[in-house]
Short mmCIF file of C-alpha atoms in Angstrom, two decimals:
data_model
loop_
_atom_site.label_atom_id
_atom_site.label_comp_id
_atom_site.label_asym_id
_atom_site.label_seq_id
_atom_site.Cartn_x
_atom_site.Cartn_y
_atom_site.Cartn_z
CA UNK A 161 0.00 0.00 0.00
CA UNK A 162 1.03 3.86 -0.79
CA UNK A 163 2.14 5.75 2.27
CA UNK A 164 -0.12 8.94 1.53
CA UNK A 165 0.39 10.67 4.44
CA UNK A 166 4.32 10.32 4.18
CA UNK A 167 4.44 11.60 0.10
CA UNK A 168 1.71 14.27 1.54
CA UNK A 169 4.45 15.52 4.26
CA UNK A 170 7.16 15.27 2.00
CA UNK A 171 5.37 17.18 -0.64
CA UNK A 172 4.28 20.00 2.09
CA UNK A 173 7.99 20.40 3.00
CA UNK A 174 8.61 20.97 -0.50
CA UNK A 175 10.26 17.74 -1.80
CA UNK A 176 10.61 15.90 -5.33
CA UNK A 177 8.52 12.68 -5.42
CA UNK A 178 9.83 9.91 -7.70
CA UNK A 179 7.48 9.10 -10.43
CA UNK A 180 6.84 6.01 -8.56
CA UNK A 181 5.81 7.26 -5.60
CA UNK A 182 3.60 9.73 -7.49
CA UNK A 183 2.01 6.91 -9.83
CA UNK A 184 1.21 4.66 -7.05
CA UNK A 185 -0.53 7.43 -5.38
CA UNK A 186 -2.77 8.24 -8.26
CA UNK A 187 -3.96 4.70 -8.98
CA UNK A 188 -4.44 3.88 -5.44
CA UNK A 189 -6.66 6.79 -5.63
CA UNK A 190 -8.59 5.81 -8.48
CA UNK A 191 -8.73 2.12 -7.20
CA UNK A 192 -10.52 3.86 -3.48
CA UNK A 193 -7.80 2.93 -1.58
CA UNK A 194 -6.36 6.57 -0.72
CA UNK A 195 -9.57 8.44 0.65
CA UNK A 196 -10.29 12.07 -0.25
CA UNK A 197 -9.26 14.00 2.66
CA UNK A 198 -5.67 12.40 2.07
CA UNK A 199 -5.85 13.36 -1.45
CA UNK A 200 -7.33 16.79 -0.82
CA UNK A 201 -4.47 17.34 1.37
CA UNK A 202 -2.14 16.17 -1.30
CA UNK A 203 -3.38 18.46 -3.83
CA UNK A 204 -3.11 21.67 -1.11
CA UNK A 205 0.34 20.43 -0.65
CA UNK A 206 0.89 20.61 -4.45
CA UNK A 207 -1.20 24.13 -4.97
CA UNK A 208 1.80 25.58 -2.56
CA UNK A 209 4.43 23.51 -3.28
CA UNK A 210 3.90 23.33 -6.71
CA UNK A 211 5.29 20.00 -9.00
CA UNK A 212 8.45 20.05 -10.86
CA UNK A 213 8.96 18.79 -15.01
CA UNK A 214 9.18 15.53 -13.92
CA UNK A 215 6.59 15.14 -11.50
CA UNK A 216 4.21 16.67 -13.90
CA UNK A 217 4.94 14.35 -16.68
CA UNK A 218 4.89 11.40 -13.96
CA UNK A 219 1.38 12.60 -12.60
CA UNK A 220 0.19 12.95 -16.16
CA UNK A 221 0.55 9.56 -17.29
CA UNK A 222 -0.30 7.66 -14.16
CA UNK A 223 -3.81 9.83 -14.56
CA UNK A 224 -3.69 8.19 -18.10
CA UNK A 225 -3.06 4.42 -16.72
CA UNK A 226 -5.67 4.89 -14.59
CA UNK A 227 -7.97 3.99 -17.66
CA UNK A 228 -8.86 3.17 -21.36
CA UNK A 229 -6.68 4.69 -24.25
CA UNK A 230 -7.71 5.17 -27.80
CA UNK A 231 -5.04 5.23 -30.24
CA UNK A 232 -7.25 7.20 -32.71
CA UNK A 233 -4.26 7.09 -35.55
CA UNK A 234 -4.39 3.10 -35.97
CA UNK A 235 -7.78 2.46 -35.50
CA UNK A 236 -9.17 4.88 -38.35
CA UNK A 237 -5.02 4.56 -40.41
CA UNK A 238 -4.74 7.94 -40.54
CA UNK A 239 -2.82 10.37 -38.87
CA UNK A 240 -5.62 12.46 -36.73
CA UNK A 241 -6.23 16.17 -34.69
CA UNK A 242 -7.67 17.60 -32.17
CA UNK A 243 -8.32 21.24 -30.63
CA UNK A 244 -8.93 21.96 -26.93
CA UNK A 245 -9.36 25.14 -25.35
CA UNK A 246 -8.60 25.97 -21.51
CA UNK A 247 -12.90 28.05 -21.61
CA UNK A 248 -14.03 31.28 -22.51
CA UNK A 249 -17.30 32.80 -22.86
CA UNK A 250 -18.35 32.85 -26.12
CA UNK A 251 -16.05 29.88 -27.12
CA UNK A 252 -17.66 27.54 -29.98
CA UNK A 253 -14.31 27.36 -31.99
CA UNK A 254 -14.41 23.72 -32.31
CA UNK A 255 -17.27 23.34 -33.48
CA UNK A 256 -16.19 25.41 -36.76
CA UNK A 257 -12.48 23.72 -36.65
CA UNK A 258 -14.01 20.55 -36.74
CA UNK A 259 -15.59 21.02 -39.83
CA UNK A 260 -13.35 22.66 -41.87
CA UNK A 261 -10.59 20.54 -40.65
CA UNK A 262 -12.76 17.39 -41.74
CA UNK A 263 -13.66 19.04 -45.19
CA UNK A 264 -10.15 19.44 -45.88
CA UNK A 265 -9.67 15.47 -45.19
CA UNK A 266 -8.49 15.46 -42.20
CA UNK A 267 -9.98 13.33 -39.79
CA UNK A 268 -10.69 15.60 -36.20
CA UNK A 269 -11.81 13.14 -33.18
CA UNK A 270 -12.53 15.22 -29.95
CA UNK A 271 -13.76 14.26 -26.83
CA UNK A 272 -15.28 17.34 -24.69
CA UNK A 273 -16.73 18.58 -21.61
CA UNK A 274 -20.18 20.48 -20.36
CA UNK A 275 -19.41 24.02 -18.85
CA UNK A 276 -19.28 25.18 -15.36
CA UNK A 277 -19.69 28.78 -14.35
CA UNK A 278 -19.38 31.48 -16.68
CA UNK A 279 -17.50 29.36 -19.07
CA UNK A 280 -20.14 27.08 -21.82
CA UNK A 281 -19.28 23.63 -22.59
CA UNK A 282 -19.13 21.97 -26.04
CA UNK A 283 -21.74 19.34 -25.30
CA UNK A 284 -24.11 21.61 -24.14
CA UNK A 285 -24.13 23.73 -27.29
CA UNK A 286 -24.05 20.99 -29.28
CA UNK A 287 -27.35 19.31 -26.92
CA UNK A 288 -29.13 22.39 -28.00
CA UNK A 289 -29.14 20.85 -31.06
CA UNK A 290 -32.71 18.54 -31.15
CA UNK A 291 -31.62 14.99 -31.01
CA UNK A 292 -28.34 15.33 -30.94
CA UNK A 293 -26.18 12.13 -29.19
CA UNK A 294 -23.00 13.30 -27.32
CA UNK A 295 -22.69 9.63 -25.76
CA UNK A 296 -21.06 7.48 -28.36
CA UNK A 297 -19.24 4.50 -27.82
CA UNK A 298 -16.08 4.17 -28.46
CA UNK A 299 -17.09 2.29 -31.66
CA UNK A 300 -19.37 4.42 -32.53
CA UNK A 301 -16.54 7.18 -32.35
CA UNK A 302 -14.00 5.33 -34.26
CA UNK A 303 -16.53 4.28 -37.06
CA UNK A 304 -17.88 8.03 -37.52
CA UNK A 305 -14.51 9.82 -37.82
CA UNK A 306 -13.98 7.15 -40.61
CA UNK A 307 -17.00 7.55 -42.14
CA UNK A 308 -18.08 11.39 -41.79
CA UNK A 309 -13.71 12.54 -41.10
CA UNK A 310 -15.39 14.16 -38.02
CA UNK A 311 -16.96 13.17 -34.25
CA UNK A 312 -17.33 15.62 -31.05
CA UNK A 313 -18.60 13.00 -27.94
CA UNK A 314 -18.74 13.05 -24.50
CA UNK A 315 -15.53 11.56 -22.85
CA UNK A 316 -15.93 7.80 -21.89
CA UNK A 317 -16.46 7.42 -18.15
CA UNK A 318 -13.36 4.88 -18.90
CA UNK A 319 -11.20 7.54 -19.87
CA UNK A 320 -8.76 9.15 -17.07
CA UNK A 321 -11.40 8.53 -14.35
CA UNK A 322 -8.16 9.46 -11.93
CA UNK A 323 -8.56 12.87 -13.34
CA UNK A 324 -12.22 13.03 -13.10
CA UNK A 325 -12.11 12.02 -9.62
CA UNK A 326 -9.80 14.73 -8.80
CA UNK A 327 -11.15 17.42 -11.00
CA UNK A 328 -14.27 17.01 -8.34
CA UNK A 329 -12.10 16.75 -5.42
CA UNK A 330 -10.53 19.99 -6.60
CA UNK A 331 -13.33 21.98 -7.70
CA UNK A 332 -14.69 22.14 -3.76
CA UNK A 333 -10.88 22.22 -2.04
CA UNK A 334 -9.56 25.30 -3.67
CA UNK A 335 -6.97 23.62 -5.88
CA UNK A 336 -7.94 24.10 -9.07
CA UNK A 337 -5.91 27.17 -10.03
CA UNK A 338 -2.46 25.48 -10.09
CA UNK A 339 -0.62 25.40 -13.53
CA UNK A 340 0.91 21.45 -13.38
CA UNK A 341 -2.65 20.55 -12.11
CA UNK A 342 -4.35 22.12 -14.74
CA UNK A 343 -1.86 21.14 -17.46
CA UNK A 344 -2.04 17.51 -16.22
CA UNK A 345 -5.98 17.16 -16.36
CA UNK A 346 -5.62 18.39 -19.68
CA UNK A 347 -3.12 16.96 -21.61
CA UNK A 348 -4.32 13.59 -19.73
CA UNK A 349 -7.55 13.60 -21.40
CA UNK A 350 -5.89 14.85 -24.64
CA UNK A 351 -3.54 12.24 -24.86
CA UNK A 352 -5.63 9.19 -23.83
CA UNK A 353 -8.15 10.34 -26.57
CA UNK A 354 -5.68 9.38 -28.97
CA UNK A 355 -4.91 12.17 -31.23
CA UNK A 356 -2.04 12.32 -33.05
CA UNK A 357 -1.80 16.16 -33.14
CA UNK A 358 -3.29 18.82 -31.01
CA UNK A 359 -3.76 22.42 -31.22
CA UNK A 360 -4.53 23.86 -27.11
CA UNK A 361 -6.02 27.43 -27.08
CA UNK A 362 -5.07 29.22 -23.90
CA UNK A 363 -7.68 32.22 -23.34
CA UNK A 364 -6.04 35.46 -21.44
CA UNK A 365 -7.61 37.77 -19.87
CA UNK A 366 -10.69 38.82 -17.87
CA UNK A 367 -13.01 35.69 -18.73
CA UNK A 368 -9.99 32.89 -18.26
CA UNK A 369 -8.32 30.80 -16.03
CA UNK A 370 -5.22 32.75 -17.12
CA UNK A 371 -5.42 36.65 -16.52
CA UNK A 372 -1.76 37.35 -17.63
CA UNK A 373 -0.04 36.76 -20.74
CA UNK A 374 2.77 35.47 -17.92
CA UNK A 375 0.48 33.22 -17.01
CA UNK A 376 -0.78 31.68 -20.07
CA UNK A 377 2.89 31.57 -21.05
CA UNK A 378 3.76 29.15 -18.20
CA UNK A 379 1.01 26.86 -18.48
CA UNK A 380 0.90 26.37 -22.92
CA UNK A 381 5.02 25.60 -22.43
CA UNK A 382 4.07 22.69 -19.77
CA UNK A 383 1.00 21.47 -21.83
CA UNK A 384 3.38 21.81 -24.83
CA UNK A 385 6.11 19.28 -23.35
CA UNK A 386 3.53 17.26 -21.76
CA UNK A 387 1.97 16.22 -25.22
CA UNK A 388 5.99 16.34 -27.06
CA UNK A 389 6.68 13.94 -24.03
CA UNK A 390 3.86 11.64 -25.25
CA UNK A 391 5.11 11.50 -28.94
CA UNK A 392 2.64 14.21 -29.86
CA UNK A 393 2.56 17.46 -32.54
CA UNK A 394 1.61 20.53 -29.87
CA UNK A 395 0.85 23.82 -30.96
CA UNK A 396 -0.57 26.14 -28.17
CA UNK A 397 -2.48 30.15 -29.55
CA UNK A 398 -2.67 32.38 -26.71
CA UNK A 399 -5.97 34.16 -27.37
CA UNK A 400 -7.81 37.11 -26.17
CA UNK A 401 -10.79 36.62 -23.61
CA UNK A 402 -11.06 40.35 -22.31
CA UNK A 403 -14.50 40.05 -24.47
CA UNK A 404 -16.37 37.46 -25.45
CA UNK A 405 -15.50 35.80 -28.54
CA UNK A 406 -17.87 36.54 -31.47
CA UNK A 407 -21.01 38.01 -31.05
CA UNK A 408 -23.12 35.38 -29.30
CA UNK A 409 -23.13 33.75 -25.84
CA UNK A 410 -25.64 31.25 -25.41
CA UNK A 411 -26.08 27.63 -26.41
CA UNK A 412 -28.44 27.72 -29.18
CA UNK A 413 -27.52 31.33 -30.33
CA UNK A 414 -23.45 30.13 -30.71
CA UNK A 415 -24.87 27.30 -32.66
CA UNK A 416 -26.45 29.68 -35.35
CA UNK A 417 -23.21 32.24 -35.05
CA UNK A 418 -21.20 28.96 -35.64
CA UNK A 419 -23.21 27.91 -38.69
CA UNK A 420 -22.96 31.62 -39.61
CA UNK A 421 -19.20 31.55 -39.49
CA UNK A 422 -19.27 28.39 -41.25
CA UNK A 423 -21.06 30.29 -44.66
CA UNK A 424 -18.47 33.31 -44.72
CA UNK A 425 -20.80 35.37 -42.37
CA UNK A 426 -19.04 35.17 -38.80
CA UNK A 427 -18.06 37.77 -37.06
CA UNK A 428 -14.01 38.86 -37.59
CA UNK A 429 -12.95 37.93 -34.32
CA UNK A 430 -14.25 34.37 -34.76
CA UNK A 431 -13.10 33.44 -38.16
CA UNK A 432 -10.19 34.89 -37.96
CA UNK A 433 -9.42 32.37 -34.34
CA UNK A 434 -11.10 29.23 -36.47
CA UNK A 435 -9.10 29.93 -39.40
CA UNK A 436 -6.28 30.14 -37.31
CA UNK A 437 -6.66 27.27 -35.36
CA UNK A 438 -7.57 25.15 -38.86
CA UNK A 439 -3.95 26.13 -40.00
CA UNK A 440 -2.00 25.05 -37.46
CA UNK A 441 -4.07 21.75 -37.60
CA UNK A 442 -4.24 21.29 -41.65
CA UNK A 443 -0.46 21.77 -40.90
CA UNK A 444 0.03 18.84 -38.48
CA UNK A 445 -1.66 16.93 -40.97
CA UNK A 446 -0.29 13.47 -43.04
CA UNK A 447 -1.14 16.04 -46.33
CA UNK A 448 2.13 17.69 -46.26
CA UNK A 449 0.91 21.49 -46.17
CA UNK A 450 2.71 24.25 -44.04
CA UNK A 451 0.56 26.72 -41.94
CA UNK A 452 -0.01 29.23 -44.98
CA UNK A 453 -1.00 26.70 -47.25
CA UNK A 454 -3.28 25.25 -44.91
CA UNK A 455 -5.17 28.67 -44.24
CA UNK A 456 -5.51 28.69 -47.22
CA UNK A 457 -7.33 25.27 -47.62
CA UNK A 458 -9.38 26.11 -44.38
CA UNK A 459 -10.97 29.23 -46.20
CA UNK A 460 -11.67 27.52 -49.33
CA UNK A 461 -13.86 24.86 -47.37
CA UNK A 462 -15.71 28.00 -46.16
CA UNK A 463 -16.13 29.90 -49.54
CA UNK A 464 -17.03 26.76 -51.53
CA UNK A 465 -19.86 25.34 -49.23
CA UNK A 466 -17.62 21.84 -48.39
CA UNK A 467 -17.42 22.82 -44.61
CA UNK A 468 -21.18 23.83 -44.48
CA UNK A 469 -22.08 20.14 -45.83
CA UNK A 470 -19.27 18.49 -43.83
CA UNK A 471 -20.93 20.39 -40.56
CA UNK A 472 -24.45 19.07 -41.76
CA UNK A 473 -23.55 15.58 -42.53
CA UNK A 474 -21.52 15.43 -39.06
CA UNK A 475 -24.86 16.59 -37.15
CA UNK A 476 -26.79 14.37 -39.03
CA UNK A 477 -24.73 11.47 -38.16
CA UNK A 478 -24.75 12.05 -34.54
CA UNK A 479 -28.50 11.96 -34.53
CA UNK A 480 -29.36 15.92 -34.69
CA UNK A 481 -31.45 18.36 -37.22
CA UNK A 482 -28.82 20.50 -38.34
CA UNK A 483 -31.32 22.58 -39.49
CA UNK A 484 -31.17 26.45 -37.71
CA UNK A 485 -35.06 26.39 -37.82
CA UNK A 486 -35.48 23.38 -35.47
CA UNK A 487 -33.09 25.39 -32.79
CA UNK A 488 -34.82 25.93 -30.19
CA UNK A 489 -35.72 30.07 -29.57
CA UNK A 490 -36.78 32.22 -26.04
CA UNK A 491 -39.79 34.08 -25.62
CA UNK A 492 -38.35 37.33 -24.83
CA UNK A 493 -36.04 39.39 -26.87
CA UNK A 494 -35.15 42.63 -25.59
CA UNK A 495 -32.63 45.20 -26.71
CA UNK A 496 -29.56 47.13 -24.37
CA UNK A 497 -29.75 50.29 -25.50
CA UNK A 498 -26.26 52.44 -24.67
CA UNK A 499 -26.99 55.53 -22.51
CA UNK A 500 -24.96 57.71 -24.46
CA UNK A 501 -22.62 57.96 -27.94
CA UNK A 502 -19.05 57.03 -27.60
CA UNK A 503 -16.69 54.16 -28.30
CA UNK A 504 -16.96 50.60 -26.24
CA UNK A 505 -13.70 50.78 -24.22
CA UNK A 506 -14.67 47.50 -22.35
CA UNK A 507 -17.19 44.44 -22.53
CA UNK A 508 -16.65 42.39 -19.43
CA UNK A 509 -16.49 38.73 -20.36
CA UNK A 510 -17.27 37.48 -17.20
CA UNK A 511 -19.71 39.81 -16.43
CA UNK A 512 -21.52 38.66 -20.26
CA UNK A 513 -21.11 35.00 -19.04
CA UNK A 514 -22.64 35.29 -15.56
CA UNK A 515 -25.88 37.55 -17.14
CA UNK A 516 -25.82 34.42 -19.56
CA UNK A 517 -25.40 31.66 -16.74
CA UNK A 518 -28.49 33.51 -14.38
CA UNK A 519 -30.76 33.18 -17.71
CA UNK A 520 -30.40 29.50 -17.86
CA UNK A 521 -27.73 29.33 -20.38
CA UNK A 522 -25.14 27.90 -17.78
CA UNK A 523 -25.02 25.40 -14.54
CA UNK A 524 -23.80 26.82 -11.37
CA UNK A 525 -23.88 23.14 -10.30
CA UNK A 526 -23.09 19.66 -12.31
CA UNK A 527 -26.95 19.12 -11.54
CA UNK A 528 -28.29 22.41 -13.20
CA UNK A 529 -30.35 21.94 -15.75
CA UNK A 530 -29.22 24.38 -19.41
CA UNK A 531 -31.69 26.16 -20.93
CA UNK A 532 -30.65 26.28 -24.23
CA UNK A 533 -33.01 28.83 -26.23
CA UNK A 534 -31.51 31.71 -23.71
CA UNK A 535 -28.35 34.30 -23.72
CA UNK A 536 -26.96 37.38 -24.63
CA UNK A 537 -25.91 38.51 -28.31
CA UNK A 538 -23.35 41.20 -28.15
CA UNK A 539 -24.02 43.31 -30.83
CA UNK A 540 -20.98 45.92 -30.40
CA UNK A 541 -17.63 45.04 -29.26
CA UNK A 542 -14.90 46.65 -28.20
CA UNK A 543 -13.51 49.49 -30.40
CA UNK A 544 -16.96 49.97 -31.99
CA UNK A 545 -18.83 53.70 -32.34
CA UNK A 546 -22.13 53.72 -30.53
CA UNK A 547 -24.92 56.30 -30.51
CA UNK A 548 -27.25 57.07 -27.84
CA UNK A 549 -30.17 54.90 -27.74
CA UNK A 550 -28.45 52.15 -30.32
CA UNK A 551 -28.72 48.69 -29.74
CA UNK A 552 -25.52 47.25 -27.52
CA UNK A 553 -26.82 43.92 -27.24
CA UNK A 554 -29.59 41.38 -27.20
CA UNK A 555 -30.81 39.74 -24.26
CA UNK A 556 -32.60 36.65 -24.94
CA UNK A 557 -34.73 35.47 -22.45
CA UNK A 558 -37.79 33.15 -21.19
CA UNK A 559 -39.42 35.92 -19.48
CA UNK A 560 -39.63 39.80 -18.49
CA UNK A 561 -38.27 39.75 -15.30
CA UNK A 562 -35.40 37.50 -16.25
CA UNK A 563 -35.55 39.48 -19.74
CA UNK A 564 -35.16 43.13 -17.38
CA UNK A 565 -32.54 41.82 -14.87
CA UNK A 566 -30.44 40.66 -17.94
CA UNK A 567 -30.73 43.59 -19.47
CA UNK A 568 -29.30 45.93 -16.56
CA UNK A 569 -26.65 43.29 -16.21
CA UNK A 570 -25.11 43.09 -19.51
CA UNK A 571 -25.54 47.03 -19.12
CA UNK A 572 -23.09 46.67 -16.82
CA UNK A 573 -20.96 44.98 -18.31
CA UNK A 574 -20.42 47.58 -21.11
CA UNK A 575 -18.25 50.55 -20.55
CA UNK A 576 -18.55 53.60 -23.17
CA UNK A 577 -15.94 56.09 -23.08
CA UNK A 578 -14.90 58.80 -26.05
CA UNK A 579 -11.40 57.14 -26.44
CA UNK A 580 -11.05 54.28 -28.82
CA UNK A 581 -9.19 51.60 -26.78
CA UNK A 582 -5.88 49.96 -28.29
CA UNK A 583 -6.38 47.61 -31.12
CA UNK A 584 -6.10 44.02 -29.61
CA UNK A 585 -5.99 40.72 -31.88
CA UNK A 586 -7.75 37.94 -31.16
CA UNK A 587 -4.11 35.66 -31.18
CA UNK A 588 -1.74 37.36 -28.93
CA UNK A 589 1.15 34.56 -29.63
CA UNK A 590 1.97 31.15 -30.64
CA UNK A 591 3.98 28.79 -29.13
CA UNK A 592 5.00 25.73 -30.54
#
């Protein structure tokens, strides 16, 4: 049996652990055999202490023994890629990648998450989509990335459950805001899934884990030698989340601004990330193209219809109406009007994704139920001329009071000045 309490002293004084020692910990864990108050203290030794190269890469892939792999590559005999990002509000990126990505013949396999907080999840955008399955079986997954080059699923409850476990351990101790934590429940889950190439967006700013460039820095160089350490192509974008990204924040409305996006009609903030974020994948791809060709390629599938029918047949094979008519819509649509002309200095992201989350459109709780119809559509963003009395932003709701509550929030939210602030792009750096 694992000493806990001895590796948990040792870590509190600030000592290396031997990957041993650090794997036998883990596994015990997931087995029940270290209880959570040991482990909780474990992880508040790490959140101080913090883990070394080593011990990261050593807690990374005993989290990955701890269940089922998928080597994605050999079952489907083709070199295959992936997108994660660290949550933003606004984020439906790979929902558009995915797509394109597949229409260019690449084959994208992703295993997601559902959103907690101010931050949506993947499956629950994609749920607002009528009959939509996110639980595949691993089969299922294999067969439809073969068949349709594309498949976005829930992740198998056989895949990392060390890292589930501790996620939940660490969501109510305090300890999720520690970079090697946080880099090893992602690249875990990255890895296992079986990609052989992955591009990691790392939101900055007011709406992110990360609220420094610093910050960001430190934790897309770990995630980047965590997946080169498992054999993998890395790239990671830092990206801005001082606003939300695109226009629409809400699970049904980011499905429309996605399909949007996907005809040549996103907003410039968007495409420009998803056309990004397509390059760097195209170019981890067995076709041979460099970043610039594959842009290239990535806006082609938008202009000549190819990701459009590649999103619709992908929907269609997961059980959904990719139809934007069989979305589902809210009762009340009211308009933020601005109080006075001037230039949007500032949209708050977070405050945007909590006005979203009180409408229904997020889960303060694993056991909150989504609304999906509801949200808030941003109409200006930062840098943009306003006029007194012109529309902001839309609040979607399911009724007036929760319509009028919205509205003063999101109000908030927006700050109107007379000084255009400093132009920001959406991709502050790359690292790879």
């Amino acid at each position: 049996m694992v000493h806990a309490a001895e590796l948990i002293r040792r870590k509190r004084d600030g000592e290396r652990l031997a990957a041993a020692e650090l794997a036998e910990l883990v596994l015990e864990y997931s087995r029940g055999s270290v209880p959570d108050y040991q482990m909780a203290a474990f992880c508040m030794a790490v959140f101080f202490r913090g883990l070394d190269g080593p011990e990261t890469f050593a807690l990374t892939d005993a989290m990955i023994r701890s269940g089922e792999t998928i080597d994605l590559g050999a079952a489907i005999g083709r070199k295959a890629v992936d997108k994660h990002s660290t949550g933003g509000v606004g984020d439906k990126t790979s929902l558009a990648v995915g797509p394109i990505v597949a229409a260019c013949g690449v084959p994208f396999g992703k295993m997601s998450g559902r959103g907690l907080g101010h931050t949506g999840g993947t499956l629950d955008k994609l749920e607002a989509i009528p009959g939509f399955r996110v639980e595949l079986t691993t089969e299922e997954f294999l067969q439809q990335v073969r068949e349709v080059g594309l498949a976005i699923i829930g992740q198998s409850a056989d895949l990392v459950p060390a890292d589930k476990l501790l996620y939940g351990l660490r969501d109510v101790t305090a300890t999720v805001d520690n970079v090697s934590l946080i880099a090893a429940s992602i690249m875990s889950k990255k890895i296992a899934a079986g990609a052989d190439a992955i591009v990691l967006d790392v939101k900055v700013g007011d709406g992110a884990f990360m609220k420094t460039l610093e910050a960001a820095r430190e934790l897309a160089q770990l995630m980047l030698e965590l997946g080169r350490h498992a054999g993998r192509d890395v790239a990671c974008v830092l990206t801005d989340m001082d606003q939300p990204l695109g226009h629409a924040v809400g699970n049904a409305l980011e499905i429309r601004e996605t399909v949007a996006t996907l005809e040549g009609n996103g907003p410039a903030d968007f495409t420009e990330l998803v056309l990004s974020a397509s390059a760097h994948l195209l170019s981890f791809s067995d076709l041979g193209l460099n970043e610039a060709t594959g842009r290239e390629r990535a806006a082609a599938a938008v202009e000549d219809g190819s990701a459009l029918a590649t999103y619709e047949r992908w929907i269609a094979a997961q059980g959904g109406d990719p139809s934007g008519d069989a979305l589902p819509t809210a009762r009340v649509v009211r308009e933020v009007k601005a109080p006075r002309s001037g230039v949007v200095e500032r949209i708050g992201a977070v405050d945007i994704g909590m006005a979203a989350l009180r409408l229904g459109a997020g889960r303060r709780t694993k056991a909150d139920e989504i609304d999906h119809a509801v949200g808030v559509i941003c109409v200006k963003k930062r840098g943009d001329a306003v006029a007194a009395d012109e529309s902001l932003a839309e609040v979607h709701a399911q009724d007036e009071t929760a319509a009028a509550r919205a509205c003063d929030e999101v109000l908030a939210a927006y700050v109107i000045g007379d000084n255009a602030p400093a132009e920001r792009p959406i991709v502050l750096e790359t690292i790879s």
